[in-house]
């Protein structure tokens, strides 16, 4: 239970720590528009890859936690059933 509380507090802290990064969006957009209009789409492709990477990480983290939780619950259930017989 203590580990779950620690993970929850860590997640909440990360959730509320994104405000400084939101200020960069306008600057990135202007840079990308200038580069694409000058015929250099390389930075835009890199930015899109970075966005997809950042988009996928929370889902992979949640999936990993779910798998570990499932394995732990399954092992705990097997131990409980094994001790009853």
Short mmCIF file of N, CA, C and O in Angstrom, two decimals:
data_model
loop_
_atom_site.label_atom_id
_atom_site.label_comp_id
_atom_site.label_asym_id
_atom_site.label_seq_id
_atom_site.Cartn_x
_atom_site.Cartn_y
_atom_site.Cartn_z
N UNK A 1 0.82 -1.19 0.00
CA UNK A 1 0.00 0.00 0.00
C UNK A 1 0.87 1.27 0.00
O UNK A 1 0.52 2.24 -0.62
N UNK A 2 2.01 1.17 0.71
CA UNK A 2 2.91 2.31 0.78
C UNK A 2 3.52 2.60 -0.60
O UNK A 2 3.68 3.76 -0.98
N UNK A 3 3.84 1.55 -1.34
CA UNK A 3 4.40 1.73 -2.68
C UNK A 3 3.38 2.36 -3.62
O UNK A 3 3.73 3.22 -4.43
N UNK A 4 2.13 1.94 -3.49
CA UNK A 4 1.07 2.52 -4.32
C UNK A 4 0.89 4.00 -4.02
O UNK A 4 0.73 4.81 -4.93
N UNK A 5 0.97 4.36 -2.75
CA UNK A 5 0.84 5.76 -2.36
C UNK A 5 2.01 6.58 -2.91
O UNK A 5 1.81 7.69 -3.41
N UNK A 6 3.21 6.02 -2.88
CA UNK A 6 4.38 6.70 -3.41
C UNK A 6 4.24 6.90 -4.92
O UNK A 6 4.53 7.99 -5.43
N UNK A 7 3.80 5.90 -5.62
CA UNK A 7 3.61 6.00 -7.07
C UNK A 7 2.54 7.04 -7.38
O UNK A 7 2.69 7.85 -8.31
N UNK A 8 1.46 7.05 -6.63
CA UNK A 8 0.39 8.02 -6.85
C UNK A 8 0.88 9.44 -6.62
O UNK A 8 0.60 10.33 -7.44
N UNK A 9 1.61 9.68 -5.55
CA UNK A 9 2.14 11.02 -5.28
C UNK A 9 3.13 11.44 -6.36
O UNK A 9 3.14 12.60 -6.79
N UNK A 10 3.96 10.52 -6.82
CA UNK A 10 4.91 10.82 -7.89
C UNK A 10 4.19 11.19 -9.18
O UNK A 10 4.55 12.14 -9.87
N UNK A 11 3.13 10.46 -9.49
CA UNK A 11 2.34 10.73 -10.69
C UNK A 11 1.67 12.10 -10.61
O UNK A 11 1.66 12.85 -11.59
N UNK A 12 1.13 12.42 -9.46
CA UNK A 12 0.49 13.73 -9.28
C UNK A 12 1.53 14.84 -9.42
O UNK A 12 1.27 15.87 -10.06
N UNK A 13 2.70 14.66 -8.84
CA UNK A 13 3.76 15.67 -8.95
C UNK A 13 4.17 15.87 -10.40
O UNK A 13 4.37 17.01 -10.84
N UNK A 14 4.29 14.79 -11.16
CA UNK A 14 4.65 14.92 -12.58
C UNK A 14 3.54 15.59 -13.38
O UNK A 14 3.80 16.33 -14.32
N UNK A 15 2.30 15.33 -13.00
CA UNK A 15 1.17 15.92 -13.72
C UNK A 15 1.17 17.43 -13.61
O UNK A 15 0.91 18.13 -14.58
N UNK A 16 1.49 17.94 -12.43
CA UNK A 16 1.43 19.38 -12.22
C UNK A 16 2.75 20.09 -12.54
O UNK A 16 2.87 21.29 -12.34
N UNK A 17 3.73 19.40 -13.05
CA UNK A 17 5.02 20.02 -13.35
C UNK A 17 5.21 20.33 -14.83
O UNK A 17 6.31 20.57 -15.26
N UNK A 18 4.16 20.34 -15.62
CA UNK A 18 4.30 20.55 -17.06
C UNK A 18 4.05 21.98 -17.49
O UNK A 18 4.20 22.32 -18.65
N UNK A 19 3.72 22.88 -16.60
CA UNK A 19 3.35 24.24 -16.99
C UNK A 19 4.47 24.99 -17.68
O UNK A 19 4.24 25.74 -18.62
N UNK A 20 5.72 24.83 -17.25
CA UNK A 20 6.83 25.54 -17.89
C UNK A 20 7.06 25.08 -19.32
O UNK A 20 7.47 25.86 -20.17
N UNK A 21 6.82 23.83 -19.61
CA UNK A 21 7.06 23.32 -20.95
C UNK A 21 5.99 23.77 -21.95
O UNK A 21 6.23 23.76 -23.14
N UNK A 22 4.83 24.17 -21.49
CA UNK A 22 3.76 24.60 -22.39
C UNK A 22 4.13 25.91 -23.10
O UNK A 22 3.62 26.20 -24.16
N UNK A 23 5.03 26.72 -22.55
CA UNK A 23 5.39 28.01 -23.14
C UNK A 23 6.18 27.84 -24.42
O UNK A 23 6.25 28.77 -25.22
N UNK A 24 6.78 26.71 -24.65
CA UNK A 24 7.64 26.52 -25.81
C UNK A 24 6.87 26.17 -27.08
O UNK A 24 7.42 26.19 -28.16
N UNK A 25 5.61 25.83 -26.98
CA UNK A 25 4.85 25.38 -28.15
C UNK A 25 4.79 26.43 -29.25
O UNK A 25 4.97 26.11 -30.42
N UNK A 26 4.56 27.68 -28.91
CA UNK A 26 4.47 28.73 -29.93
C UNK A 26 5.82 28.92 -30.62
O UNK A 26 5.88 29.12 -31.84
N UNK A 27 6.89 28.85 -29.87
CA UNK A 27 8.22 29.02 -30.45
C UNK A 27 8.54 27.88 -31.41
O UNK A 27 9.10 28.09 -32.49
N UNK A 28 8.20 26.67 -31.02
CA UNK A 28 8.45 25.51 -31.89
C UNK A 28 7.64 25.63 -33.17
O UNK A 28 8.14 25.34 -34.26
N UNK A 29 6.41 26.04 -33.04
CA UNK A 29 5.54 26.14 -34.21
C UNK A 29 6.08 27.15 -35.21
O UNK A 29 6.11 26.90 -36.42
N UNK A 30 6.51 28.31 -34.72
CA UNK A 30 7.07 29.33 -35.62
C UNK A 30 8.33 28.81 -36.30
O UNK A 30 8.51 29.01 -37.51
N UNK A 31 9.18 28.13 -35.57
CA UNK A 31 10.41 27.59 -36.15
C UNK A 31 10.10 26.56 -37.23
O UNK A 31 10.70 26.58 -38.31
N UNK A 32 9.16 25.69 -36.95
CA UNK A 32 8.79 24.66 -37.93
C UNK A 32 8.19 25.30 -39.18
O UNK A 32 8.52 24.92 -40.31
N UNK A 33 7.29 26.27 -39.00
CA UNK A 33 6.68 26.93 -40.16
C UNK A 33 7.73 27.63 -41.02
O UNK A 33 7.66 27.58 -42.25
N UNK A 34 8.70 28.27 -40.38
CA UNK A 34 9.75 28.95 -41.15
C UNK A 34 10.61 27.95 -41.92
O UNK A 34 10.95 28.18 -43.07
N UNK A 35 10.96 26.85 -41.28
CA UNK A 35 11.79 25.86 -41.96
C UNK A 35 11.06 25.18 -43.10
O UNK A 35 11.64 24.93 -44.15
N UNK A 36 9.79 24.85 -42.91
CA UNK A 36 9.03 24.19 -43.97
C UNK A 36 8.82 25.15 -45.14
O UNK A 36 8.92 24.76 -46.31
N UNK A 37 8.56 26.42 -44.85
CA UNK A 37 8.36 27.38 -45.95
C UNK A 37 9.67 27.63 -46.71
O UNK A 37 9.64 28.00 -47.88
N UNK A 38 10.81 27.41 -46.05
CA UNK A 38 12.11 27.55 -46.74
C UNK A 38 12.53 26.27 -47.43
O UNK A 38 13.61 26.20 -47.99
N UNK A 39 11.71 25.23 -47.37
CA UNK A 39 12.00 23.99 -48.08
C UNK A 39 12.80 22.97 -47.27
O UNK A 39 13.40 22.08 -47.84
N UNK A 40 12.83 23.09 -45.95
CA UNK A 40 13.59 22.16 -45.11
C UNK A 40 12.63 21.47 -44.13
O UNK A 40 12.44 21.93 -43.01
N UNK A 41 12.02 20.33 -44.55
CA UNK A 41 11.07 19.65 -43.66
C UNK A 41 11.73 18.72 -42.64
O UNK A 41 11.05 18.02 -41.92
N UNK A 42 13.05 18.71 -42.56
CA UNK A 42 13.76 17.79 -41.67
C UNK A 42 13.43 17.99 -40.20
O UNK A 42 13.24 17.03 -39.45
N UNK A 43 13.40 19.23 -39.74
CA UNK A 43 13.11 19.51 -38.34
C UNK A 43 11.67 19.12 -38.01
O UNK A 43 11.39 18.60 -36.93
N UNK A 44 10.76 19.35 -38.95
CA UNK A 44 9.36 19.00 -38.70
C UNK A 44 9.19 17.50 -38.52
O UNK A 44 8.45 17.05 -37.64
N UNK A 45 9.89 16.71 -39.30
CA UNK A 45 9.81 15.26 -39.17
C UNK A 45 10.38 14.82 -37.83
O UNK A 45 9.83 13.93 -37.16
N UNK A 46 11.48 15.43 -37.40
CA UNK A 46 12.06 15.11 -36.10
C UNK A 46 11.15 15.49 -34.96
O UNK A 46 11.03 14.76 -33.97
N UNK A 47 10.48 16.62 -35.09
CA UNK A 47 9.54 17.05 -34.05
C UNK A 47 8.36 16.11 -33.98
O UNK A 47 7.91 15.76 -32.88
N UNK A 48 7.86 15.67 -35.12
CA UNK A 48 6.75 14.71 -35.12
C UNK A 48 7.16 13.40 -34.46
O UNK A 48 6.38 12.80 -33.72
N UNK A 49 8.38 12.94 -34.71
CA UNK A 49 8.87 11.72 -34.06
C UNK A 49 8.94 11.91 -32.55
O UNK A 49 8.56 11.03 -31.78
N UNK A 50 9.42 13.06 -32.13
CA UNK A 50 9.49 13.36 -30.70
C UNK A 50 8.13 13.40 -30.05
O UNK A 50 7.94 12.93 -28.93
N UNK A 51 7.15 13.97 -30.74
CA UNK A 51 5.78 14.03 -30.22
C UNK A 51 5.22 12.62 -30.07
O UNK A 51 4.59 12.30 -29.06
N UNK A 52 5.45 11.77 -31.06
CA UNK A 52 4.96 10.39 -30.96
C UNK A 52 5.64 9.64 -29.83
O UNK A 52 5.01 8.85 -29.13
N UNK A 53 6.92 9.89 -29.62
CA UNK A 53 7.65 9.26 -28.52
C UNK A 53 7.05 9.69 -27.18
O UNK A 53 6.78 8.87 -26.31
N UNK A 54 6.84 10.98 -27.02
CA UNK A 54 6.25 11.48 -25.77
C UNK A 54 4.82 11.00 -25.58
O UNK A 54 4.36 10.81 -24.45
N UNK A 55 4.11 10.81 -26.66
CA UNK A 55 2.73 10.33 -26.60
C UNK A 55 2.67 8.87 -26.15
O UNK A 55 1.78 8.47 -25.40
N UNK A 56 3.63 8.06 -26.58
CA UNK A 56 3.60 6.63 -26.30
C UNK A 56 4.10 6.27 -24.91
O UNK A 56 3.67 5.26 -24.34
N UNK A 57 4.98 7.05 -24.33
CA UNK A 57 5.60 6.69 -23.06
C UNK A 57 4.61 6.49 -21.91
O UNK A 57 4.72 5.51 -21.18
N UNK A 58 3.62 7.36 -21.70
CA UNK A 58 2.69 7.10 -20.59
C UNK A 58 1.92 5.80 -20.75
O UNK A 58 1.69 5.08 -19.78
N UNK A 59 1.55 5.47 -21.98
CA UNK A 59 0.81 4.23 -22.21
C UNK A 59 1.68 3.00 -21.97
O UNK A 59 1.22 2.01 -21.42
N UNK A 60 2.95 3.08 -22.36
CA UNK A 60 3.86 1.97 -22.09
C UNK A 60 4.10 1.81 -20.59
O UNK A 60 4.17 0.69 -20.08
N UNK A 61 4.21 2.93 -19.89
CA UNK A 61 4.40 2.88 -18.43
C UNK A 61 3.19 2.26 -17.75
O UNK A 61 3.33 1.40 -16.87
N UNK A 62 2.00 2.67 -18.14
CA UNK A 62 0.78 2.11 -17.56
C UNK A 62 0.67 0.62 -17.88
O UNK A 62 0.28 -0.18 -17.02
N UNK A 63 1.02 0.22 -19.09
CA UNK A 63 0.98 -1.19 -19.46
C UNK A 63 1.97 -2.00 -18.62
O UNK A 63 1.64 -3.09 -18.14
N UNK A 64 3.17 -1.47 -18.41
CA UNK A 64 4.17 -2.18 -17.61
C UNK A 64 3.71 -2.34 -16.16
O UNK A 64 3.84 -3.41 -15.57
N UNK A 65 3.14 -1.28 -15.60
CA UNK A 65 2.62 -1.36 -14.24
C UNK A 65 1.48 -2.36 -14.17
O UNK A 65 1.39 -3.16 -13.22
N UNK A 66 0.60 -2.38 -15.16
CA UNK A 66 -0.51 -3.33 -15.18
C UNK A 66 -0.02 -4.77 -15.25
O UNK A 66 -0.55 -5.65 -14.56
N UNK A 67 0.99 -5.03 -16.07
CA UNK A 67 1.53 -6.39 -16.20
C UNK A 67 2.16 -6.83 -14.88
O UNK A 67 1.94 -7.96 -14.42
N UNK A 68 2.94 -5.94 -14.27
CA UNK A 68 3.57 -6.28 -12.99
C UNK A 68 2.52 -6.52 -11.91
O UNK A 68 2.64 -7.43 -11.09
N UNK A 69 1.49 -5.69 -11.90
CA UNK A 69 0.41 -5.85 -10.92
C UNK A 69 -0.31 -7.18 -11.12
O UNK A 69 -0.62 -7.89 -10.17
N UNK A 70 -0.59 -7.53 -12.38
CA UNK A 70 -1.26 -8.80 -12.69
C UNK A 70 -0.42 -9.98 -12.24
O UNK A 70 -0.92 -10.92 -11.62
N UNK A 71 0.88 -9.95 -12.55
CA UNK A 71 1.77 -11.05 -12.14
C UNK A 71 1.83 -11.19 -10.63
O UNK A 71 1.83 -12.29 -10.09
N UNK A 72 1.90 -10.05 -9.94
CA UNK A 72 1.96 -10.08 -8.48
C UNK A 72 0.67 -10.66 -7.90
O UNK A 72 0.71 -11.49 -6.99
N UNK A 73 -0.48 -10.25 -8.43
CA UNK A 73 -1.77 -10.76 -7.95
C UNK A 73 -1.91 -12.25 -8.24
O UNK A 73 -2.42 -13.01 -7.41
N UNK A 74 -1.44 -12.68 -9.41
CA UNK A 74 -1.52 -14.09 -9.78
C UNK A 74 -0.64 -14.93 -8.85
O UNK A 74 -1.06 -15.99 -8.37
N UNK A 75 0.58 -14.46 -8.59
CA UNK A 75 1.49 -15.18 -7.71
C UNK A 75 0.93 -15.24 -6.28
O UNK A 75 1.00 -16.27 -5.61
N UNK A 76 0.34 -14.13 -5.84
CA UNK A 76 -0.23 -14.08 -4.49
C UNK A 76 -1.41 -15.05 -4.38
O UNK A 76 -1.57 -15.74 -3.37
N UNK A 77 -2.22 -15.13 -5.42
CA UNK A 77 -3.36 -16.04 -5.43
C UNK A 77 -2.89 -17.50 -5.41
O UNK A 77 -3.46 -18.33 -4.70
N UNK A 78 -1.85 -17.82 -6.17
CA UNK A 78 -1.31 -19.17 -6.19
C UNK A 78 -0.76 -19.57 -4.83
O UNK A 78 -0.94 -20.69 -4.38
N UNK A 79 -0.10 -18.66 -4.15
CA UNK A 79 0.43 -18.93 -2.81
C UNK A 79 -0.71 -19.16 -1.82
O UNK A 79 -0.64 -20.03 -0.96
N UNK A 80 -1.76 -18.37 -1.95
CA UNK A 80 -2.91 -18.49 -1.07
C UNK A 80 -3.62 -19.83 -1.28
O UNK A 80 -3.99 -20.52 -0.35
N UNK A 81 -3.82 -20.22 -2.55
CA UNK A 81 -4.48 -21.49 -2.88
C UNK A 81 -3.59 -22.65 -2.46
O UNK A 81 -4.07 -23.66 -1.95
N UNK A 82 -2.28 -22.53 -2.67
CA UNK A 82 -1.34 -23.58 -2.30
C UNK A 82 -1.28 -23.81 -0.79
O UNK A 82 -1.11 -24.92 -0.32
N UNK A 83 -1.44 -22.76 0.00
CA UNK A 83 -1.37 -22.90 1.44
C UNK A 83 -2.67 -23.50 2.01
O UNK A 83 -2.67 -24.04 3.10
N UNK A 84 -3.77 -23.40 1.27
CA UNK A 84 -5.03 -23.97 1.74
C UNK A 84 -5.09 -25.48 1.54
O UNK A 84 -5.81 -26.17 2.24
N UNK A 85 -4.35 -26.00 0.56
CA UNK A 85 -4.44 -27.46 0.33
C UNK A 85 -3.47 -28.26 1.15
O UNK A 85 -2.75 -27.94 1.91
#
